[in-house]
mmCIF file of N, CA, C and O in Angstrom:
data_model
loop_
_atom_site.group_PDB
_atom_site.id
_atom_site.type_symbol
_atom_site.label_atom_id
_atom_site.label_comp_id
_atom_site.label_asym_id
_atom_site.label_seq_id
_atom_site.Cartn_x
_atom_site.Cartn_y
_atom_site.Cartn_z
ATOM 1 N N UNK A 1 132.465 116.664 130.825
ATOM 2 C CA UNK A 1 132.545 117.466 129.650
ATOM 3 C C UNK A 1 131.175 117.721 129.049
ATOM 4 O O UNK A 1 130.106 117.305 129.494
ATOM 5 N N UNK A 2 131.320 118.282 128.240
ATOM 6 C CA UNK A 2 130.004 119.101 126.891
ATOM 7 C C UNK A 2 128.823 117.731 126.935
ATOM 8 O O UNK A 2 127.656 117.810 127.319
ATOM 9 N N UNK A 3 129.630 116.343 126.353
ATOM 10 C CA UNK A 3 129.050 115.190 126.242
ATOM 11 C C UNK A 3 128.164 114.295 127.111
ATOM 12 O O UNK A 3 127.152 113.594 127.140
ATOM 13 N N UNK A 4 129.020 114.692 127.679
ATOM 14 C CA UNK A 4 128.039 113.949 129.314
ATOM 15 C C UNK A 4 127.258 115.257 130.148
ATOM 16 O O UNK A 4 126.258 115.082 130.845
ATOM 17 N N UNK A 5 127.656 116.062 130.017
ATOM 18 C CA UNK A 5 126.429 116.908 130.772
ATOM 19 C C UNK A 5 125.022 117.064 129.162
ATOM 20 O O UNK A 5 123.900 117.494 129.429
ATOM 21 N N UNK A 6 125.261 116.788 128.168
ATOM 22 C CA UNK A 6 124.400 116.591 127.380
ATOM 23 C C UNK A 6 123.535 115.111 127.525
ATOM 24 O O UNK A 6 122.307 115.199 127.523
ATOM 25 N N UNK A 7 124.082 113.933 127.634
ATOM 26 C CA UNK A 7 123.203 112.957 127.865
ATOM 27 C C UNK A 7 122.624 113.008 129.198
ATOM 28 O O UNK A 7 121.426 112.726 129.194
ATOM 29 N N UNK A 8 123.109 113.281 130.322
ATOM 30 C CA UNK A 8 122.575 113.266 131.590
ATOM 31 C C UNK A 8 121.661 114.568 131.213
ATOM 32 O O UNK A 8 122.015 114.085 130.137
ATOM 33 N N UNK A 9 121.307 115.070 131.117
ATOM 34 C CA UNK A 9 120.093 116.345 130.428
ATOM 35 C C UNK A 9 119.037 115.586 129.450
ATOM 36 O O UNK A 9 117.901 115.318 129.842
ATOM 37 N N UNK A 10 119.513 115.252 128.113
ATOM 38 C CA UNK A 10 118.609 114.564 127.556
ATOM 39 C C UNK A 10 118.060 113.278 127.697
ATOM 40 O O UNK A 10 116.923 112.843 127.514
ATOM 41 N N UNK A 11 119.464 112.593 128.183
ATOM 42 C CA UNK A 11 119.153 110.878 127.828
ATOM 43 C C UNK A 11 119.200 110.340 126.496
ATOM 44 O O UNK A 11 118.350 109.485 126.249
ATOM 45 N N UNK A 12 120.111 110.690 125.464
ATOM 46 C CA UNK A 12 119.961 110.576 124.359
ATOM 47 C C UNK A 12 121.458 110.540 124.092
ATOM 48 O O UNK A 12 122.319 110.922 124.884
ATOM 49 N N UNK A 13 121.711 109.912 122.590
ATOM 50 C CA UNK A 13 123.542 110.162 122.315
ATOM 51 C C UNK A 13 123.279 109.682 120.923
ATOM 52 O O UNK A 13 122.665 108.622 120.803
ATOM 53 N N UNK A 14 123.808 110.565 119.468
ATOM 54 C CA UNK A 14 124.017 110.287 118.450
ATOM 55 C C UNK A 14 125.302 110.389 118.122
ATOM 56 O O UNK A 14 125.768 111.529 118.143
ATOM 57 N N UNK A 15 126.052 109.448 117.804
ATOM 58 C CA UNK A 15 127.114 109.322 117.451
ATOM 59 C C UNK A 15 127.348 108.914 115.962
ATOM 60 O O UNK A 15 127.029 107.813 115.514
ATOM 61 N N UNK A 16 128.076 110.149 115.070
ATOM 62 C CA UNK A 16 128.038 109.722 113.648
ATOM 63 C C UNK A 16 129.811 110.150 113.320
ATOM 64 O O UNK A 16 130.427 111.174 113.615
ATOM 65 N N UNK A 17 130.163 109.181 112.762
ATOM 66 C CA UNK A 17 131.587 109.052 111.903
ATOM 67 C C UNK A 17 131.951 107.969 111.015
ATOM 68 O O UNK A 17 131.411 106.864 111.051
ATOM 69 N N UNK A 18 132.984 108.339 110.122
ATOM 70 C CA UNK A 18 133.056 107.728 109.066
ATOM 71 C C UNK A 18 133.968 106.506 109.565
ATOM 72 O O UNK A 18 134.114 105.542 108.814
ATOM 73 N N UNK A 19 134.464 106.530 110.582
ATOM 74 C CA UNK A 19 134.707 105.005 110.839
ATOM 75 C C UNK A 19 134.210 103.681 110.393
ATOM 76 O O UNK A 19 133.153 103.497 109.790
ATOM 77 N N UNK A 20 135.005 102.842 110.718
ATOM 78 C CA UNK A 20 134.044 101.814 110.426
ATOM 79 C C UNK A 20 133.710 101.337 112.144
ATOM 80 O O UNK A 20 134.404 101.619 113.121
ATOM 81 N N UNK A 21 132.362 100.497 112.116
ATOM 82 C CA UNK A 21 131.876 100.079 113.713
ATOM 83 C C UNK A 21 132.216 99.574 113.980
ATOM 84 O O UNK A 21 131.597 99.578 115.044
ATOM 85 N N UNK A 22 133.157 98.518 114.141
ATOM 86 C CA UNK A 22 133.576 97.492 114.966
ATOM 87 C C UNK A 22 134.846 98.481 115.763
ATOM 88 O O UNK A 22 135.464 99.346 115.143
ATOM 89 N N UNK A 23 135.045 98.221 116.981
ATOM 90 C CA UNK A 23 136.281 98.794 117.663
ATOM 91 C C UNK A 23 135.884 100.358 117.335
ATOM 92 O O UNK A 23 136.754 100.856 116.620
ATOM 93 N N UNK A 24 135.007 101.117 117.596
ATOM 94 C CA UNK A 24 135.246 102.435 117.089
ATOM 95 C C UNK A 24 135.572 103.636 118.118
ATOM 96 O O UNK A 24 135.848 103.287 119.266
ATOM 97 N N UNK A 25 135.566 105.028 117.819
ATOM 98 C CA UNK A 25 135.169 105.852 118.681
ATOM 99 C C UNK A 25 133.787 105.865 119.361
ATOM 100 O O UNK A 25 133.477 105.894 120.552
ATOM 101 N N UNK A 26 133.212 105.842 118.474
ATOM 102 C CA UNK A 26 131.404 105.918 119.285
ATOM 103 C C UNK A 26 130.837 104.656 120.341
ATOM 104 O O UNK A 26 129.785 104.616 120.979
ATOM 105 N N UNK A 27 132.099 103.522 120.252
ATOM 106 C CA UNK A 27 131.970 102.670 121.431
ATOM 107 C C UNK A 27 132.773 102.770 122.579
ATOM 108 O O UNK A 27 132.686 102.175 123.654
ATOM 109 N N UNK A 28 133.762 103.822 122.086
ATOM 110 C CA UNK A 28 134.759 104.107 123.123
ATOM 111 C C UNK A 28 133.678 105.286 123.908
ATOM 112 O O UNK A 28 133.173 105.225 125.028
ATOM 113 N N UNK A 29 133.573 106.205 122.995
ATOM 114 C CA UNK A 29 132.138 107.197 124.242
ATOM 115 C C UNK A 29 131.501 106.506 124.613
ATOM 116 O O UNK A 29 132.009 106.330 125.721
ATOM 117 N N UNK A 30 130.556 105.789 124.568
ATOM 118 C CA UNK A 30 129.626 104.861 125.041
ATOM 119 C C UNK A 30 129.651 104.612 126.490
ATOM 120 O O UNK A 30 129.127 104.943 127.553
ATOM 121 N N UNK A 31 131.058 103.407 125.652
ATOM 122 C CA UNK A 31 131.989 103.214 127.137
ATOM 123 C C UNK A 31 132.248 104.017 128.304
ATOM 124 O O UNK A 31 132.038 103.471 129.387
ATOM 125 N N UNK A 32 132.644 105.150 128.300
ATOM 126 C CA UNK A 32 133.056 105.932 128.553
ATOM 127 C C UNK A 32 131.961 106.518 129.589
ATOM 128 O O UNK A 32 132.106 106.875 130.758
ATOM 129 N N UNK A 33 131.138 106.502 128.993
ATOM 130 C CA UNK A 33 129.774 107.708 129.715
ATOM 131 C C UNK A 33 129.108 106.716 130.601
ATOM 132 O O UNK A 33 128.287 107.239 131.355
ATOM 133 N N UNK A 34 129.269 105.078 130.747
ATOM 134 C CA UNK A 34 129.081 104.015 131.066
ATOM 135 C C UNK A 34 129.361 104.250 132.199
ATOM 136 O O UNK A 34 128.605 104.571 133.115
ATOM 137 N N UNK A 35 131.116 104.020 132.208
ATOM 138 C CA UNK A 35 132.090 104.011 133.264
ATOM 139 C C UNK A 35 132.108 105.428 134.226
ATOM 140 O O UNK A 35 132.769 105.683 135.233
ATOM 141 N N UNK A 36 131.065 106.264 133.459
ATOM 142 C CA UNK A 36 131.027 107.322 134.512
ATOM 143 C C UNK A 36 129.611 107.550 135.039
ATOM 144 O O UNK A 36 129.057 108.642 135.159
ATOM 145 N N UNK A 37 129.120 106.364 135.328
ATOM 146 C CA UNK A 37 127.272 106.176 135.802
ATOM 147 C C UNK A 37 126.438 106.611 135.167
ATOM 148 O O UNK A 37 125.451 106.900 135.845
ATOM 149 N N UNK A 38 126.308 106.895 133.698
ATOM 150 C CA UNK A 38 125.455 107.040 133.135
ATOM 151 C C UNK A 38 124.743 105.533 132.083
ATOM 152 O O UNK A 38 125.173 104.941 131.093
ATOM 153 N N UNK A 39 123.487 105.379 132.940
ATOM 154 C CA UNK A 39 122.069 104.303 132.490
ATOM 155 C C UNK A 39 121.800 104.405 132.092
ATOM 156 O O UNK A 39 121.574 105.615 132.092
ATOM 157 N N UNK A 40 121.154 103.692 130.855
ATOM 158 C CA UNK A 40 119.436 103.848 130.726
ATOM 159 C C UNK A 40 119.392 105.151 129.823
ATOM 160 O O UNK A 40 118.444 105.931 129.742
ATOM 161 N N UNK A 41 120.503 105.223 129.218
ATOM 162 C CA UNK A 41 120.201 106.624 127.626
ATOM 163 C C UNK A 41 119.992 105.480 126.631
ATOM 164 O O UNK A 41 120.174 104.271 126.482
ATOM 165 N N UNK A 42 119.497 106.591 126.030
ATOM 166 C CA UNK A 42 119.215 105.789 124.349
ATOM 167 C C UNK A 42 120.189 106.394 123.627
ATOM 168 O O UNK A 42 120.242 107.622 123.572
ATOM 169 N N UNK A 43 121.090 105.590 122.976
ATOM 170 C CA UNK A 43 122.487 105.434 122.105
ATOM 171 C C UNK A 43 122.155 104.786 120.723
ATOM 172 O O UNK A 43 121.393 103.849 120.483
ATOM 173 N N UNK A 44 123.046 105.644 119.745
ATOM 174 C CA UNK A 44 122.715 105.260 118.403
ATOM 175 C C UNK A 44 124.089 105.692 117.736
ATOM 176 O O UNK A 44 124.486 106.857 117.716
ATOM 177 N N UNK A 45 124.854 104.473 117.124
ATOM 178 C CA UNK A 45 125.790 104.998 116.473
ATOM 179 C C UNK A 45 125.366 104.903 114.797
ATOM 180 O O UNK A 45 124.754 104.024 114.192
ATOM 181 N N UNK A 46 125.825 105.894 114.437
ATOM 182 C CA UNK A 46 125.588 106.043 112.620
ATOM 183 C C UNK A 46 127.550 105.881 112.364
ATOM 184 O O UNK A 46 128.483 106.536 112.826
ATOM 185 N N UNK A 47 127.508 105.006 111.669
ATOM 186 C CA UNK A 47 128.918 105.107 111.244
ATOM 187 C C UNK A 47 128.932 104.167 109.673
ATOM 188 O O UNK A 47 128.014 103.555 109.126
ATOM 189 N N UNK A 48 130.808 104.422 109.136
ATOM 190 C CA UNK A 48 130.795 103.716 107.459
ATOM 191 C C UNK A 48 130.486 102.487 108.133
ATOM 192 O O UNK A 48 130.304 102.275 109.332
ATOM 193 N N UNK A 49 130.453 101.530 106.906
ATOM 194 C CA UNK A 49 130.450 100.068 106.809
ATOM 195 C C UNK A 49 132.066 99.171 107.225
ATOM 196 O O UNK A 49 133.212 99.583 107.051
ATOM 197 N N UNK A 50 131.643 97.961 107.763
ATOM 198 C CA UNK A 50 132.503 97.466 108.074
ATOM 199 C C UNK A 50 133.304 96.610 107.266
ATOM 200 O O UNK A 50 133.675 95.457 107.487
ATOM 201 N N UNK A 51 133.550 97.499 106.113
ATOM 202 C CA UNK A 51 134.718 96.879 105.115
ATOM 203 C C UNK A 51 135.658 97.779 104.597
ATOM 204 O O UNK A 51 135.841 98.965 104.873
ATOM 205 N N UNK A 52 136.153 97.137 103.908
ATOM 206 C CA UNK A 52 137.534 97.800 103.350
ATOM 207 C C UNK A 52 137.507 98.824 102.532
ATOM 208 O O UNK A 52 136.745 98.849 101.566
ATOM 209 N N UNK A 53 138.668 100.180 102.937
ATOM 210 C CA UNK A 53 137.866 101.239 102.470
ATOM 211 C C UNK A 53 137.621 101.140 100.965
ATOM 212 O O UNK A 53 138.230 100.309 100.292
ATOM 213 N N UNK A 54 136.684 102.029 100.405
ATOM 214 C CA UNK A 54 136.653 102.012 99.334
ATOM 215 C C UNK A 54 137.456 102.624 98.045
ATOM 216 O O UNK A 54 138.189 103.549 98.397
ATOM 217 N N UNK A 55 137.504 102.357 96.698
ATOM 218 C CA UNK A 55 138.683 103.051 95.906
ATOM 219 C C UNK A 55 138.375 104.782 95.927
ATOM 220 O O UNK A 55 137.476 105.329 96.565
ATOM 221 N N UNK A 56 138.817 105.075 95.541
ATOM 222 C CA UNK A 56 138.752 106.854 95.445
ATOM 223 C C UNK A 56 137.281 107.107 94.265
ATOM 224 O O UNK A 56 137.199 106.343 93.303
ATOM 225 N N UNK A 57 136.506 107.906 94.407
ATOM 226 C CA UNK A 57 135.244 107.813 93.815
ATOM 227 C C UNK A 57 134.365 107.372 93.999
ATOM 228 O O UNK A 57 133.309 107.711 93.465
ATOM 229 N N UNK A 58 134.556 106.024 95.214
ATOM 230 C CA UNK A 58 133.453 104.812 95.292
ATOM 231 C C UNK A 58 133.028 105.467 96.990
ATOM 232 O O UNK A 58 132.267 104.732 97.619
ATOM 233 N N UNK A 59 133.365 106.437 97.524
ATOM 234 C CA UNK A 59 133.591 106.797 98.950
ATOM 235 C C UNK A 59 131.401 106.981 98.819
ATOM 236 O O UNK A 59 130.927 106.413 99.802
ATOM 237 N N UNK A 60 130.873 107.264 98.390
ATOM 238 C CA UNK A 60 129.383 107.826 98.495
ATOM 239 C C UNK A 60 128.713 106.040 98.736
ATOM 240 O O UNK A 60 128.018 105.759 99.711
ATOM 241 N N UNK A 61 128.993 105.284 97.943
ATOM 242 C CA UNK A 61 128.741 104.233 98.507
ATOM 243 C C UNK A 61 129.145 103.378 99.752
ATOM 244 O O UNK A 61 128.620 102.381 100.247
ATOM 245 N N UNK A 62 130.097 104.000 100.044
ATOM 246 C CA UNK A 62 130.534 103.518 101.615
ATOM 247 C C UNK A 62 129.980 104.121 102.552
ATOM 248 O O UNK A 62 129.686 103.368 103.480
ATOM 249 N N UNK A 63 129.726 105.120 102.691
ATOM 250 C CA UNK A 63 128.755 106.115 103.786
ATOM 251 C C UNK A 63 127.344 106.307 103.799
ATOM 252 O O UNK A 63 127.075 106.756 102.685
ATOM 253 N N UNK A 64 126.398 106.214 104.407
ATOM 254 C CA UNK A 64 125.239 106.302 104.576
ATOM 255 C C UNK A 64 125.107 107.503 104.380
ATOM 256 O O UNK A 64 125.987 108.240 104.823
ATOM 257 N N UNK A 65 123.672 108.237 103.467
ATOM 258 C CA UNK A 65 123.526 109.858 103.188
ATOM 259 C C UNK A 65 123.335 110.779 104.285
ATOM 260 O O UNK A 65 123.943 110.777 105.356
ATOM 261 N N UNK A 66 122.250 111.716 103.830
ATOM 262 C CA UNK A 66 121.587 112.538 105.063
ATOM 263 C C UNK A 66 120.391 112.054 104.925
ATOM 264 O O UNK A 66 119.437 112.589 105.489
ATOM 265 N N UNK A 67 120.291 111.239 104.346
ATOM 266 C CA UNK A 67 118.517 110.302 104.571
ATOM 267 C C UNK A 67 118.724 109.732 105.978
ATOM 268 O O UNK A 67 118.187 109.917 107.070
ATOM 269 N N UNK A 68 119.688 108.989 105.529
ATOM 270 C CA UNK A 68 119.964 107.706 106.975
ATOM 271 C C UNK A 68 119.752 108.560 108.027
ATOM 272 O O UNK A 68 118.689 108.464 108.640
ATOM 273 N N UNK A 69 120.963 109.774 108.508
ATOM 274 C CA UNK A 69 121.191 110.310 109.237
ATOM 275 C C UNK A 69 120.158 111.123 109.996
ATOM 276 O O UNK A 69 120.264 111.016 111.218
ATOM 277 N N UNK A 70 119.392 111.743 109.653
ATOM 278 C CA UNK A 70 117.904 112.299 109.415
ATOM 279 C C UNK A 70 117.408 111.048 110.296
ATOM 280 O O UNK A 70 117.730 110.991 111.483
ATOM 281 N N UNK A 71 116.642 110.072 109.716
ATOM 282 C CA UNK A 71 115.864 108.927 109.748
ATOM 283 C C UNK A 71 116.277 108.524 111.271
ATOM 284 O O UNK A 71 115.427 108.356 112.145
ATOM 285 N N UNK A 72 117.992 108.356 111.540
ATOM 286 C CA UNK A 72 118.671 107.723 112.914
ATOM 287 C C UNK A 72 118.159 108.566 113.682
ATOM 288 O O UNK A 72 117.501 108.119 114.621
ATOM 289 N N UNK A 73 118.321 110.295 113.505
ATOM 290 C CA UNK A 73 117.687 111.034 114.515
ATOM 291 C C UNK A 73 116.373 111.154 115.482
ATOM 292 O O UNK A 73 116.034 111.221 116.664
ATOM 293 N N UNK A 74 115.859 111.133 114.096
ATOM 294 C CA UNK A 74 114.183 111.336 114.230
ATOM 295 C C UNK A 74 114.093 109.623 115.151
ATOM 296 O O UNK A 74 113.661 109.556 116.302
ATOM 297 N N UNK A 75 114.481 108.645 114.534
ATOM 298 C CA UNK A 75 113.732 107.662 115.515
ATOM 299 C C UNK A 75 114.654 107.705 116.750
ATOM 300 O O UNK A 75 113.852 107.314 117.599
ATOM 301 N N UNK A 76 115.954 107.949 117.500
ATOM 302 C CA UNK A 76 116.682 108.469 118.397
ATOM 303 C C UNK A 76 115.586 109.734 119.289
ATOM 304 O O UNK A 76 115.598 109.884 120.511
ATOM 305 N N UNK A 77 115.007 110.254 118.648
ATOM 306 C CA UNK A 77 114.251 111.868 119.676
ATOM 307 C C UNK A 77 113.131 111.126 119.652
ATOM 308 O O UNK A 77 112.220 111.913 119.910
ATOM 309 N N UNK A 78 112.670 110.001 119.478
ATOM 310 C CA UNK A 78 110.934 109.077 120.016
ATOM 311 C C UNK A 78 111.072 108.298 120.744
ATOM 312 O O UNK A 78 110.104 107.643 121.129
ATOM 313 N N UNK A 79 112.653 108.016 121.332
ATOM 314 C CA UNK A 79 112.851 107.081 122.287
ATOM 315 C C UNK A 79 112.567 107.310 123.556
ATOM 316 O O UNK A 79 112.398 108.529 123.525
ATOM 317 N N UNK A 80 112.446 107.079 124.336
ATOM 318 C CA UNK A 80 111.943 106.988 126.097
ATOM 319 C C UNK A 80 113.523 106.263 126.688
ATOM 320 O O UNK A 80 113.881 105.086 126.642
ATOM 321 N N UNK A 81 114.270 107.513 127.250
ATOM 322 C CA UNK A 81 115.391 107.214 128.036
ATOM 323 C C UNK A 81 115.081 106.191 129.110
ATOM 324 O O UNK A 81 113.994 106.379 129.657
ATOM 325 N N UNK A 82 115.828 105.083 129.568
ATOM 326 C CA UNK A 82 115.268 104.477 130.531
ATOM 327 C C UNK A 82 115.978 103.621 131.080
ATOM 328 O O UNK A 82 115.538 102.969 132.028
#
């Protein structure tokens, strides 16, 4: 798919959702791109925190901004696939 002919091209994988990380989607791709011979990329998941969701209003403190997100990138595109 789209995903894997994108890391086998770059060598790179940003994975961002509001999940929380433990057990997530972005370890299930991971996995995934693993189990289909892909080495040696540089992987970065951005995801919520691993607690309980938050009350209604409090959601901005549970998610990391577009600072973080920004910041994950930029040091993600200086990595050396390998």
């Amino acid at each position: 798919g789209p995903i894997i002919a994108s890391v086998a091209r770059t060598g790179r994988l940003l994975v961002v959702h509001e999940a929380h990380r433990f057990a997530d989607i972005g370890a299930e791709i991971v996995a995934r791109l693993h189990e289909r011979g892909l080495h040696g990329f540089c992987a970065r998941r951005l995801t919520g925190w691993d607690v309980p969701h938050p009350f209604p209003g409090r959601e901005r403190h549970f998610l990391d901004g577009c600072q973080q997100l920004v910041a994950v990138g930029a040091a993600l595109a200086t990595q050396t696939p390998g």
